[in-house]
Coordinates of C-alpha atoms in Angstrom, one line a residue:
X1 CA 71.1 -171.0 -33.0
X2 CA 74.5 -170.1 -34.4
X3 CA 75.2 -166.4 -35.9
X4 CA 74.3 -167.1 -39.1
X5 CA 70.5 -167.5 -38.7
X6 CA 70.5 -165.3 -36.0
X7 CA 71.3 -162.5 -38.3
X8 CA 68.8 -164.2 -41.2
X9 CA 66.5 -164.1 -38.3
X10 CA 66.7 -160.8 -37.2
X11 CA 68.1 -159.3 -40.2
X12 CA 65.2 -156.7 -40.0
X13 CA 66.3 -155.5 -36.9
X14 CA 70.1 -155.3 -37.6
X15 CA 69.8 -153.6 -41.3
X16 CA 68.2 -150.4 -39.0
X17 CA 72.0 -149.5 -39.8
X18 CA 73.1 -148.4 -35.9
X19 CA 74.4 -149.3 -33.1
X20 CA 72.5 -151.7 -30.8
X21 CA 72.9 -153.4 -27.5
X22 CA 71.8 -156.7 -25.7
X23 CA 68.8 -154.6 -23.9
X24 CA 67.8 -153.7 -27.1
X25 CA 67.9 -156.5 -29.1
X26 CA 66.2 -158.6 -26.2
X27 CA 63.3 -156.6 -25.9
X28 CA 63.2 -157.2 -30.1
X29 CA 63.3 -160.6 -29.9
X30 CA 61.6 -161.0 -26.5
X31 CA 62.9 -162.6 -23.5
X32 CA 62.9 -166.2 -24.3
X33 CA 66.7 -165.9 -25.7
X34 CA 69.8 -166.2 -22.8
X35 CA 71.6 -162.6 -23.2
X36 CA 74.5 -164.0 -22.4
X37 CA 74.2 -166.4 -25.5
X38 CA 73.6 -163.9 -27.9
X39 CA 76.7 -162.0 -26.7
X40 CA 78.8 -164.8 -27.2
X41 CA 77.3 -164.9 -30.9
X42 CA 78.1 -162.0 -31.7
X43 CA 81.4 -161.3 -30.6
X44 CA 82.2 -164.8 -32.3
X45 CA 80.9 -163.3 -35.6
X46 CA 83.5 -161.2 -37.2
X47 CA 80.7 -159.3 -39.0
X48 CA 79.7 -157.2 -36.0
X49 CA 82.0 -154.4 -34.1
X50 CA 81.6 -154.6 -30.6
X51 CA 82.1 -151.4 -29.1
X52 CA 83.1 -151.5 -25.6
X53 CA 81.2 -150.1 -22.3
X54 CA 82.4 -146.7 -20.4
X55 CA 81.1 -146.2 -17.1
X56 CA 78.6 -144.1 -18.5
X57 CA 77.5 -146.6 -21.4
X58 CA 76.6 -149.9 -22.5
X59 CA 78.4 -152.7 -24.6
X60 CA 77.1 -151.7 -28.2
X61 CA 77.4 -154.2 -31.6
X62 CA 76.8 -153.0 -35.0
X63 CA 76.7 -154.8 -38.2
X64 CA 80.0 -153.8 -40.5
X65 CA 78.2 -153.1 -43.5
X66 CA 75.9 -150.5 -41.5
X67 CA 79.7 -149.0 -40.2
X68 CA 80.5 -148.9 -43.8
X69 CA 77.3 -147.1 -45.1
X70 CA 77.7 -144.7 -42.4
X71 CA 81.2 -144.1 -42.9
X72 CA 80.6 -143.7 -47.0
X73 CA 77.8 -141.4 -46.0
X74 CA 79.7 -139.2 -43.6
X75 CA 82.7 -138.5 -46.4
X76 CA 80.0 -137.8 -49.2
X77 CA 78.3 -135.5 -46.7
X78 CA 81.8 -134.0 -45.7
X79 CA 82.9 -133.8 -49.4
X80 CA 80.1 -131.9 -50.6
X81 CA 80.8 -129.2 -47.8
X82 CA 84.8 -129.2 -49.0
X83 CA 85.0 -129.8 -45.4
X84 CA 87.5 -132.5 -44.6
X85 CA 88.3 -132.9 -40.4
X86 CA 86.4 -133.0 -37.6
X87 CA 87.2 -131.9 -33.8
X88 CA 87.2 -135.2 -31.2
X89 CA 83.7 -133.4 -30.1
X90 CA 82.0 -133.0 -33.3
X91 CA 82.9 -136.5 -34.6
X92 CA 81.1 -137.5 -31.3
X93 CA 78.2 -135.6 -32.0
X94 CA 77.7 -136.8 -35.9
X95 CA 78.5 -140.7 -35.0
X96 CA 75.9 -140.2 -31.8
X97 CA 73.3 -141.1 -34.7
X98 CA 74.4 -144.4 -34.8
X99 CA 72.2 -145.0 -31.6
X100 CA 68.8 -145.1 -30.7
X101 CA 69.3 -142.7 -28.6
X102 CA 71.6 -141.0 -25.9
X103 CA 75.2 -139.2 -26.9
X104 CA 78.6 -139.9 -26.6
X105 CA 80.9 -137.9 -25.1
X106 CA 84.0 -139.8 -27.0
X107 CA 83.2 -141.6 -30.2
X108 CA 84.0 -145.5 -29.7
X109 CA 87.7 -146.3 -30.0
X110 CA 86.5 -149.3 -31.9
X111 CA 84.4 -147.1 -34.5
X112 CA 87.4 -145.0 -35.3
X113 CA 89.7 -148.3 -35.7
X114 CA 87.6 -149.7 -38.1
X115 CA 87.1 -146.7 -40.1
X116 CA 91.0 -146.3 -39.9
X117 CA 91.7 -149.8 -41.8
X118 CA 89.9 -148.8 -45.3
X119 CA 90.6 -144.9 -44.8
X120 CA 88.0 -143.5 -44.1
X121 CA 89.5 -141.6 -41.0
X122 CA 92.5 -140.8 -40.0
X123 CA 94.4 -139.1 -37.0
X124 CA 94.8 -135.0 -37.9
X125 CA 98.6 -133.8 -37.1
X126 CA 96.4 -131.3 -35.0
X127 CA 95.6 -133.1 -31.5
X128 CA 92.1 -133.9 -31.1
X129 CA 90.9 -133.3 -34.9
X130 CA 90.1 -136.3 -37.5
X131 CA 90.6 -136.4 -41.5
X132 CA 88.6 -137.8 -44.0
X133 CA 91.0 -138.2 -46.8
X134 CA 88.2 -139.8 -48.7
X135 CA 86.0 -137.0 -48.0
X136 CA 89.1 -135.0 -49.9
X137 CA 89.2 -136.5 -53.0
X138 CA 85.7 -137.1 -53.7
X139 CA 85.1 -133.3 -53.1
X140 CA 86.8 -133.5 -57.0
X141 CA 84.2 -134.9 -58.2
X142 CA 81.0 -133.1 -59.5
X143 CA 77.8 -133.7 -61.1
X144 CA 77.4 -136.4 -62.4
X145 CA 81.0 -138.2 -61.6
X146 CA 80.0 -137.5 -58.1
X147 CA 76.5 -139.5 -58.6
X148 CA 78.5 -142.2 -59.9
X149 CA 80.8 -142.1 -57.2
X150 CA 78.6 -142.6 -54.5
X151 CA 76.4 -145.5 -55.9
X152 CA 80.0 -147.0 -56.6
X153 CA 80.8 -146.8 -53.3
X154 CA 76.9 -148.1 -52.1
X155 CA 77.9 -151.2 -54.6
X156 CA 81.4 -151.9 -52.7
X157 CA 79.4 -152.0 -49.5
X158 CA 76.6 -154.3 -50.4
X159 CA 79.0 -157.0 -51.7
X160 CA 80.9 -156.2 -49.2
X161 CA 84.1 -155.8 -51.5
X162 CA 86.2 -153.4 -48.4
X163 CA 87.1 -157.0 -47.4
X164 CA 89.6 -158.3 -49.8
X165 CA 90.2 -157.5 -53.1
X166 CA 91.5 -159.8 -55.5
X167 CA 94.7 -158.2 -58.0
X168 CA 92.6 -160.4 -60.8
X169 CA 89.6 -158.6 -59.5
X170 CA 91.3 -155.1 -59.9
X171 CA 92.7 -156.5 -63.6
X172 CA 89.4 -157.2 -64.8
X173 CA 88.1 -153.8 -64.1
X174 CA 91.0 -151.9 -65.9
X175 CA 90.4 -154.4 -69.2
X176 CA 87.0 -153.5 -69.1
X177 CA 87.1 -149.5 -68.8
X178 CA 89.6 -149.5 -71.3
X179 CA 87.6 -152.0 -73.7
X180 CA 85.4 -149.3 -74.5
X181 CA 88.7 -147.5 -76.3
X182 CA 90.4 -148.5 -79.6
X183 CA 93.1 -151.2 -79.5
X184 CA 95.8 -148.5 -80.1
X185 CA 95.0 -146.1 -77.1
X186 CA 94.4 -149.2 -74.9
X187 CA 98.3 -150.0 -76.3
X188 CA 99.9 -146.3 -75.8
X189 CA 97.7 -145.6 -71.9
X190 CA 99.1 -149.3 -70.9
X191 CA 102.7 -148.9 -72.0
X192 CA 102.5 -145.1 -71.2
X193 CA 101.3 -146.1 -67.4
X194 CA 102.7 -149.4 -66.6
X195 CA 99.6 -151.2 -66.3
X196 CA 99.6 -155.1 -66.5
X197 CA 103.2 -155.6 -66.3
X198 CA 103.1 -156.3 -70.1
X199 CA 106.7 -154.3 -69.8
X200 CA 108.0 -154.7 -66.8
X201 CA 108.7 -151.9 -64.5
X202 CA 109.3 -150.1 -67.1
X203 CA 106.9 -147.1 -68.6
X204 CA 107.3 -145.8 -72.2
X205 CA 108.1 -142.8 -73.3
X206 CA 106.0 -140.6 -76.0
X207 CA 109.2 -141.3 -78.1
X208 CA 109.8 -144.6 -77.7
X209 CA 105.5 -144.9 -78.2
X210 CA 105.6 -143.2 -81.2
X211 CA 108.3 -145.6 -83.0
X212 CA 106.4 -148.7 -82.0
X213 CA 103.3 -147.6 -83.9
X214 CA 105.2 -145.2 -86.5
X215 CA 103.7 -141.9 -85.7
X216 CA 105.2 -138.9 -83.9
X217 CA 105.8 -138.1 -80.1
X218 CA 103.7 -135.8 -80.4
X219 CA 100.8 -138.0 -81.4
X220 CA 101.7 -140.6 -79.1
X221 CA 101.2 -137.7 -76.6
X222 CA 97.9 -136.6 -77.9
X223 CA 96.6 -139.8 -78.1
X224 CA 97.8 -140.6 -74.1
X225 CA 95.9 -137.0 -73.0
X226 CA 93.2 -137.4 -75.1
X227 CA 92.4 -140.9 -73.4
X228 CA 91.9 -139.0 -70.3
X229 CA 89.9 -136.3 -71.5
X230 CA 87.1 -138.3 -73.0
X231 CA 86.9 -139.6 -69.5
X232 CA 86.0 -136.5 -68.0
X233 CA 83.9 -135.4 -71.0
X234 CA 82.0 -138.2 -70.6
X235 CA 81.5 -139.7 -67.1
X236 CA 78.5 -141.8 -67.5
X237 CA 80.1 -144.1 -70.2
X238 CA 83.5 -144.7 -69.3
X239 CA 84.2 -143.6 -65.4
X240 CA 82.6 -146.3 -63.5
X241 CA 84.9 -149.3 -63.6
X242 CA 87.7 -147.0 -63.1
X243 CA 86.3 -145.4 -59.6
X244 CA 86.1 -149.3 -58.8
X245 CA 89.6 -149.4 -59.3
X246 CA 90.4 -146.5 -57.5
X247 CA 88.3 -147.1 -54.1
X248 CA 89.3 -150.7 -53.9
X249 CA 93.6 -149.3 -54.4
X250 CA 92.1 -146.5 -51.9
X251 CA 90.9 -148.8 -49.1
X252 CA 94.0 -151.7 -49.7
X253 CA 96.4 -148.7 -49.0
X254 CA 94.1 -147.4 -45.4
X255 CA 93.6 -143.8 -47.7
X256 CA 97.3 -143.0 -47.7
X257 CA 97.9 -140.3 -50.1
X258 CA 101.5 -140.7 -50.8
X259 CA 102.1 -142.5 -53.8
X260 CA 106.3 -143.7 -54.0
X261 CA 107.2 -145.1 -57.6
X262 CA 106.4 -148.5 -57.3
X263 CA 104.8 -151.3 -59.2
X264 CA 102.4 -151.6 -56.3
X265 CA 100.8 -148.7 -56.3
X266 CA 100.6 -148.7 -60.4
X267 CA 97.6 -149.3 -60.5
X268 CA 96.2 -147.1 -57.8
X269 CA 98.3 -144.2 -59.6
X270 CA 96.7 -144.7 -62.7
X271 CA 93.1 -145.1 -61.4
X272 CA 93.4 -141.7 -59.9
X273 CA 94.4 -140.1 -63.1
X274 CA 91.9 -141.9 -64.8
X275 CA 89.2 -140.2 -62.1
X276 CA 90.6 -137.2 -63.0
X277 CA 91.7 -136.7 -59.6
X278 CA 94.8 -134.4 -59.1
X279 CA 98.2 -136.0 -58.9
X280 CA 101.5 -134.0 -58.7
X281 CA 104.5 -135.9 -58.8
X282 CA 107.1 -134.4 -56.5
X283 CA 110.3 -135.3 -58.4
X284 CA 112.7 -134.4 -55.4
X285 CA 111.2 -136.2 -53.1
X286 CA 110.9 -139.3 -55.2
X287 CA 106.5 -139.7 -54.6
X288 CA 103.7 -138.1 -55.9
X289 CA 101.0 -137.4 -53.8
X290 CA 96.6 -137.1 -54.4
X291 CA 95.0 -134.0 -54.0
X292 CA 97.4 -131.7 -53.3
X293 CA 96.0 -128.0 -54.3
X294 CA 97.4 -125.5 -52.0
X295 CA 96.3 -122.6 -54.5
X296 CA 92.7 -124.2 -54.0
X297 CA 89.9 -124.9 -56.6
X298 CA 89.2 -122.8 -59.8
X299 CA 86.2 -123.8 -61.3
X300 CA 86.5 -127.2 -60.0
X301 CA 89.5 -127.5 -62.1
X302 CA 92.9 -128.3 -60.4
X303 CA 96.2 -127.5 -61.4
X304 CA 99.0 -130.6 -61.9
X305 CA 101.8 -128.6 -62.0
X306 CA 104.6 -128.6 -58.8
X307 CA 105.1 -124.6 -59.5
X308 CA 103.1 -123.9 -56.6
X309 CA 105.0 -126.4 -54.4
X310 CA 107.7 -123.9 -54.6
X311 CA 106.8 -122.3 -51.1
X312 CA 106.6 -125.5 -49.3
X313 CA 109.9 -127.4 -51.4
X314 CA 112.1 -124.7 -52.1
X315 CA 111.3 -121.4 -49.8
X316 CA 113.4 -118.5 -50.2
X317 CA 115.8 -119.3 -47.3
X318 CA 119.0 -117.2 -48.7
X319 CA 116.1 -114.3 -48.5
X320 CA 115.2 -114.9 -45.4
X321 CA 116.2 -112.3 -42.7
X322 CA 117.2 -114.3 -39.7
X323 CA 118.8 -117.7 -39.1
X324 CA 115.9 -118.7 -36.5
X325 CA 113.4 -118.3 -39.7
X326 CA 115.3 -120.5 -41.6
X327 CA 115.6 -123.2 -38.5
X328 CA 111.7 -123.0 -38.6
X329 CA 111.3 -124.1 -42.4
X330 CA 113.9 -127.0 -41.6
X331 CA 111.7 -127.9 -38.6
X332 CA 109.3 -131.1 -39.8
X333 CA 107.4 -130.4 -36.9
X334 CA 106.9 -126.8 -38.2
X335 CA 106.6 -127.6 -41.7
X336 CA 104.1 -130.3 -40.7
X337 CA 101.8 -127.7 -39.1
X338 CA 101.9 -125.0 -41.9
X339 CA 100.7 -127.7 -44.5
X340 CA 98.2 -128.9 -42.1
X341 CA 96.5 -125.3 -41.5
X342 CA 97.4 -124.0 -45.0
X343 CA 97.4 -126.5 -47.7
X344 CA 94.4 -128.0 -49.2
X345 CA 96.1 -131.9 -48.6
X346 CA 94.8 -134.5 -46.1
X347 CA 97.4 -136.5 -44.6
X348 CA 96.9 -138.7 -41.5
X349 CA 99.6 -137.7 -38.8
X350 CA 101.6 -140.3 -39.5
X351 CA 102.0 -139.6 -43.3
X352 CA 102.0 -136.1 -42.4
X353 CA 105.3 -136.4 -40.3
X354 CA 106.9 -138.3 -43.2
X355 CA 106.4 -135.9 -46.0
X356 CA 107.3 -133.1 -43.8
X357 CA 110.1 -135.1 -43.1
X358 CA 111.3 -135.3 -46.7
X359 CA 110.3 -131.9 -47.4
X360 CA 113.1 -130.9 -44.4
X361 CA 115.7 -133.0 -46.2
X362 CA 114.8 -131.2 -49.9
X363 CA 115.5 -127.8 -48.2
X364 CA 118.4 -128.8 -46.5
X365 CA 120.5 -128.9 -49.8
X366 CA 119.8 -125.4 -50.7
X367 CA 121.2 -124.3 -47.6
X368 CA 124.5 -122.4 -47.6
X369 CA 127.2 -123.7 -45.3
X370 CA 127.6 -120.9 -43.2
X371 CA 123.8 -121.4 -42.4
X372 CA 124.3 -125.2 -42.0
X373 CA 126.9 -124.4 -39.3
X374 CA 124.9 -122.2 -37.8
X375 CA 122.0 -124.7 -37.5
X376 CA 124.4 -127.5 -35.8
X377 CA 126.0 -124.9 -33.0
X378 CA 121.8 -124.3 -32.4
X379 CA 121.2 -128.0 -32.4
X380 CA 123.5 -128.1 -29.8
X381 CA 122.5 -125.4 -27.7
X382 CA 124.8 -124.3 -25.6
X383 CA 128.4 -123.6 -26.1
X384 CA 130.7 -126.0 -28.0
X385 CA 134.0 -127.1 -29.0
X386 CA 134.2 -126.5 -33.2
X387 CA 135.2 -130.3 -33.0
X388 CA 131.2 -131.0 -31.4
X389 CA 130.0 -128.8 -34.1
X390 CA 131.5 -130.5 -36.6
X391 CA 130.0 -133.8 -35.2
X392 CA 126.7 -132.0 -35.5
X393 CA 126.8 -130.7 -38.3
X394 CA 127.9 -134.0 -40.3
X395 CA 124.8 -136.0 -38.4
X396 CA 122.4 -133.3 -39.5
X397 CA 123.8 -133.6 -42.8
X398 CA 125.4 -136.6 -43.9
X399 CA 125.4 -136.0 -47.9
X400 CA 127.9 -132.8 -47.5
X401 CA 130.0 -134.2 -44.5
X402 CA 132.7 -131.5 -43.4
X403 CA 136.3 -131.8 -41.3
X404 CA 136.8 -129.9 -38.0
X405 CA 139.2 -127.2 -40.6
X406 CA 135.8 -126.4 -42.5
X407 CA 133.7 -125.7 -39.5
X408 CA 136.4 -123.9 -37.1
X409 CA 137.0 -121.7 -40.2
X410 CA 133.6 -121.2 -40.7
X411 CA 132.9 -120.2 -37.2
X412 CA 135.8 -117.8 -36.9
X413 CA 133.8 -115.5 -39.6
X414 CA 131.7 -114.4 -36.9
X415 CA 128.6 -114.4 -39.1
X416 CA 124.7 -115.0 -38.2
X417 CA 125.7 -113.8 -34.5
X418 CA 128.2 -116.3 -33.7
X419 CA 130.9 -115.5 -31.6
X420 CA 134.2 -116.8 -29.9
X421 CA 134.1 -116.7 -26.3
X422 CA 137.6 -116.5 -25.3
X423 CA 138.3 -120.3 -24.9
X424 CA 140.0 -122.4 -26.9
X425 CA 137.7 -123.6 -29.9
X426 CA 134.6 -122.9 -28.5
X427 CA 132.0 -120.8 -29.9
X428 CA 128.4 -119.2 -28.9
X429 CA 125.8 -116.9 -30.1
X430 CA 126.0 -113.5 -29.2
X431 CA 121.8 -113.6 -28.1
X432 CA 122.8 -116.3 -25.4
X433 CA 124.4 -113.8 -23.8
X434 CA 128.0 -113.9 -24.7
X435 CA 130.9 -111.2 -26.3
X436 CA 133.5 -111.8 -28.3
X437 CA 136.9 -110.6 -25.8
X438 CA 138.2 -107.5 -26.6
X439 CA 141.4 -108.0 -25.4
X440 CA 143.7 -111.2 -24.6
X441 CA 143.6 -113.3 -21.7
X442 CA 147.2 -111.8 -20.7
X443 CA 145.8 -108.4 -20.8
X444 CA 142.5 -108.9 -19.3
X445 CA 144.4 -110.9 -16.5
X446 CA 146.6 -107.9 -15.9
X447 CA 143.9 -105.4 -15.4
X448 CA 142.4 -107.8 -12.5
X449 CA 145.6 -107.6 -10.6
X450 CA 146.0 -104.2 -11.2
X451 CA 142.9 -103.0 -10.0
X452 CA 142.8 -105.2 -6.8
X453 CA 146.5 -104.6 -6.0
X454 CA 145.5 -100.9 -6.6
X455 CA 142.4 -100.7 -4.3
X456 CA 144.3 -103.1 -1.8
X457 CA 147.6 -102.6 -1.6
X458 CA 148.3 -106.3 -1.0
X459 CA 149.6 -109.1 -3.1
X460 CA 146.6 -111.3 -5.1
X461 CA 146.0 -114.7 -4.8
X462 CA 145.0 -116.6 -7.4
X463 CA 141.6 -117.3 -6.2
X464 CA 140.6 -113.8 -6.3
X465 CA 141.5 -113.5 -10.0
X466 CA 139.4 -116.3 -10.9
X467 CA 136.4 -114.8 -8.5
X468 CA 136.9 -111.1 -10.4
X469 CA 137.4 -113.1 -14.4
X470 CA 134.3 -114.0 -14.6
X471 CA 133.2 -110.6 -15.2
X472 CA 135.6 -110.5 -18.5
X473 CA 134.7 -113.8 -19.8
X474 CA 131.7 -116.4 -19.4
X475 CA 133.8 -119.1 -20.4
X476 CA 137.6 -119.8 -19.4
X477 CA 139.5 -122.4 -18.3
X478 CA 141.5 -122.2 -14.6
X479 CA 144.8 -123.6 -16.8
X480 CA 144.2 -121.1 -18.9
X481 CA 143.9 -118.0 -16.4
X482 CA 147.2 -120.1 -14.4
X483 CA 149.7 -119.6 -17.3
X484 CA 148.4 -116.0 -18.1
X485 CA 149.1 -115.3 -14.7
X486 CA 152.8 -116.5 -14.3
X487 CA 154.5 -116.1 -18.1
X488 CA 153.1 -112.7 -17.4
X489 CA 155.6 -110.1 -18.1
X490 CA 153.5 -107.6 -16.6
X491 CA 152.7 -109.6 -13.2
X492 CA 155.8 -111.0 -10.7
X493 CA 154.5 -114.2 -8.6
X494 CA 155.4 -113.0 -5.0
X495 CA 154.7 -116.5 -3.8
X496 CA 152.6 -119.6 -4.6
X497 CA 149.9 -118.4 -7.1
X498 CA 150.4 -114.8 -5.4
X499 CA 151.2 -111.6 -7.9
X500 CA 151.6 -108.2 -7.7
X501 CA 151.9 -106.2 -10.8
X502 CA 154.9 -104.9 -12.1
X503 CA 155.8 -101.0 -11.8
X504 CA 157.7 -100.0 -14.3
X505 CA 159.4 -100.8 -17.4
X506 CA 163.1 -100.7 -15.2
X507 CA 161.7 -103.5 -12.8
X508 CA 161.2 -105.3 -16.3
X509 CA 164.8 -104.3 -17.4
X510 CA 166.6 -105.7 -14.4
X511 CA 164.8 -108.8 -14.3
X512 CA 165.4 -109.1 -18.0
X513 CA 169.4 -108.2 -17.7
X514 CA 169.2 -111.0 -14.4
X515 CA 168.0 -113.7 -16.7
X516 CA 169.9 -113.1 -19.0
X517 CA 173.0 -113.3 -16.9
X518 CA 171.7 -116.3 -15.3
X519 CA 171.5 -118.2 -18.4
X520 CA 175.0 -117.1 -19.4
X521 CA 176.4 -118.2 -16.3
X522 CA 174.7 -121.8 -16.7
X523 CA 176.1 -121.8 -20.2
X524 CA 179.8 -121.2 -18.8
X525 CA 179.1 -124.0 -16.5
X526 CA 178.1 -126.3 -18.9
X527 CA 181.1 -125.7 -21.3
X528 CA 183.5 -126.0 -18.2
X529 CA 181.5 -129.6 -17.6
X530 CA 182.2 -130.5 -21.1

């Protein structure tokens, strides 16, 4: 008996809508059937998901069409709660009902992968937590829309339409739901939104509307809005084939919520305005995106407007009081989780790393360049040459490259706590522990041989100045300390890398008058050679 009158056969027992295994099922159908047979079946038969043993469990099978159901039924359930993740351990519990009986400690990897491929659930940015990004948008709906949404979605399962949905398919749909309009406002709501391709890529303006059917912009514009409107005034005449629309665009695209401006996703845009489903187009980032209501509901009307994208797009950074605040809202890690605990959206993590992504790019260019350099010397972490910081600074932003002039200049200001620590080009933050010198390398080597000579009373090698500078200065270089040391014209070398310090300003004198009668001398010579 192949699969397919296996399931006609025991269709009773598979539409139970759960998970079953081989035990089971034999027991159904008594024992006159090879197990091993059946198995084969029905991991042949793409129509069953096979979830596989623990050590604790057994090989389970359950029909797709029951995985829809429960799926559709979970994200109604979840929507009507405005409730949209789970933990790992409460998804566990709920899908537990898809057996006979028992509990899973871990829901099926295989449950979760099939939901994943029409949207139903997604990976949370938070670890161990789960999204319903369908659960999200139909928690928009009320009443009566929401009624029709739900036997929508009980119609898509029984003909089984999550499959593969035809563009033709999805054509047909939009012809009819705008066939109950007049032939002018089907004309202005296609040219207006792209639909069909009757223009291209191109969308119309209200102007350019308005001259094609000789009325005003204005008109044009009432006449797009008001399309809309009778929509939502009316759900149980004109939403239905337009919901179809929108689930079938909702499970092609896996329940992404990020719309870019493509021809693609035209129709998929459009179906979710037609829904009455909010959709803010975030002009700086180049997308729009479903759903996104940080302010929250007010009597289940949502706002359309960006203004309140402000906080998240364009946050006061020039207020702000440090630089490490500022290096948080650049963060996409950061930004990721403040818009996963405080805004009303429902992004899988992967989508939820790319917006937050973008949004880091936005507020980059709003960013003064002092602040910029300050974010490449913290990229870098430790001390660094202005010429590394410039390097930095042009890979972290690449649209206002900078020369190694720009930044050195920049850092010499001595703003947002950075300092220079003594070396040549290089430049730290006064909270890593480092001081700007207050006096010169000359001077500060003077004092060292000073004080030793003082409390010694012997010559000092050059090691011990380089043991006693690191109390001056974190950061010097032995070359450095070297020719401080001997064009010193407070220190006399005594011997190889030996000084003592000089004792008066006559010792200074007679040297002085000696090379200066030295290099007279050598100058006689040279005119005698000549």
């Amino acid at each position: 008996m192949d699969t397919e009158q296996l399931v006609e056969e025991y269709g009773f027992f598979f539409s139970w809508g759960r998970a079953f295994t081989l035990k089971e099922i034999s027991e159904f159908i008594g024992s006159t059937r090879d197990t091993k047979i059946l198995r084969k079946a029905l991991l042949r038969d793409p129509r069953f998901v096979y979830f596989n043993s623990t050590p604790f469990d057994e090989d389970r099978f359950i029909l797709d069409i029951s995985l829809y159901k429960w799926f559709a039924n979970l994200n109604c359930k979840l929507a009507k709660a405005f409730k949209y993740r789970l933990s790992e351990r409460q998804l566990a519990l709920v899908s537990s009902y898809l057996r006979k009986e028992g509990q899973w400690d871990i829901t099926p990897s295989e449950l979760i992968k099939w939901g994943k491929s029409i949207g139903f659930i997604l990976n949370s940015y938070s670890k161990g937590y789960y999204v319903f990004p369908l659960a999200h948008t139909l928690s928009y709906f009320v009443d009566d829309a929401f009624e029709i949404a739900k036997s929508v979605l009980d119609e898509i399962g029984e003909k089984r339409a999550w499959e593969k949905v035809n563009i033709e398919r999805i054509r047909e749909l939009i012809e009819m739901g705008l066939s109950k309009f007049g032939q002018r406002t089907t004309y202005v709501v296609a040219a207006r939104e792209g639909l069909f391709d009757i223009f291209g890529d191109e969308t119309f303006t209200y102007t350019k509307l308005g001259s094609h059917l000789g009325v005003t912009r204005e008109r044009a514009r009432q006449i797009h809005e008001h399309f809309f409107q009778r929509i939502k005034n009316s759900p149980s005449k004109y939403l239905k084939p337009f919901l179809f629309v929108f689930f079938h665009e909702f499970m092609r695209v896996a329940g992404e919520l990020l719309l870019h401006k493509s021809s693609s996703e035209t129709n998929l845009r459009f179906s979710t305005k037609a829904c009455g489903l909010p959709l803010v187009d975030l002009t700086e980032l180049k997308l729009s995106i479903i759903g996104f209501c940080p302010e929250g509901r007010s009597n289940n009307k949502t706002q359309t407007s960006n203004k309140y994208l402000e906080k998240y797009l364009k946050p006061p950074l020039p207020l702000m009081k440090t630089p490490e605040t500022i290096q948080a809202e650049l963060d996409p890690d950061c930004i990721s989780k403040r818009l996963d605990q405080e805004a009303q959206v429902t992004l899988g993590k992967k989508q939820m790393r790319y917006f937050a992504g973008l949004i880091a790019e936005a507020r980059k260019e709003n960013i003064k360049l002092e602040t910029r350099v300050w974010l490449a010397l913290r990229a870098i972490g430790r001390p660094a040459h202005y010429s590394k910081v410039t390097q930095v600074y042009n890979r972290l932003f690449p649209n206002s490259p900078l020369k190694d002039s720009n930044i050195r200049s920049s850092l010499n200001r001595g703003r947002n706590g950075i300092v220079w620590v003594g070396a040549k080009g290089i430049y730290a933050f006064k909270d890593w522990g480092y001081e700007r010198p207050t006096e010169s390398l000359f001077d500060t080597v003077t004092e060292i041989v000073r004080n030793i000579y003082k409390r010694t009373k012997k010559p000092v090698p050059f090691s011990m100045i380089m043991t006693e500078i690191g109390r001056y200065r974190k950061i010097v270089k032995r070359t450095s300390v070297l020719m401080a040391a001997h064009i010193n014209a407070d220190l006399r070398c005594v011997s190889k890398n030996v000084f003592i310090p000089r004792e008066s300003s006559r010792e200074k004198k007679v040297d002085e008058d000696f090379d200066e009668q030295l290099d007279r001398i050598l100058r006689d010579f040279k005119k005698r050679e000549t």
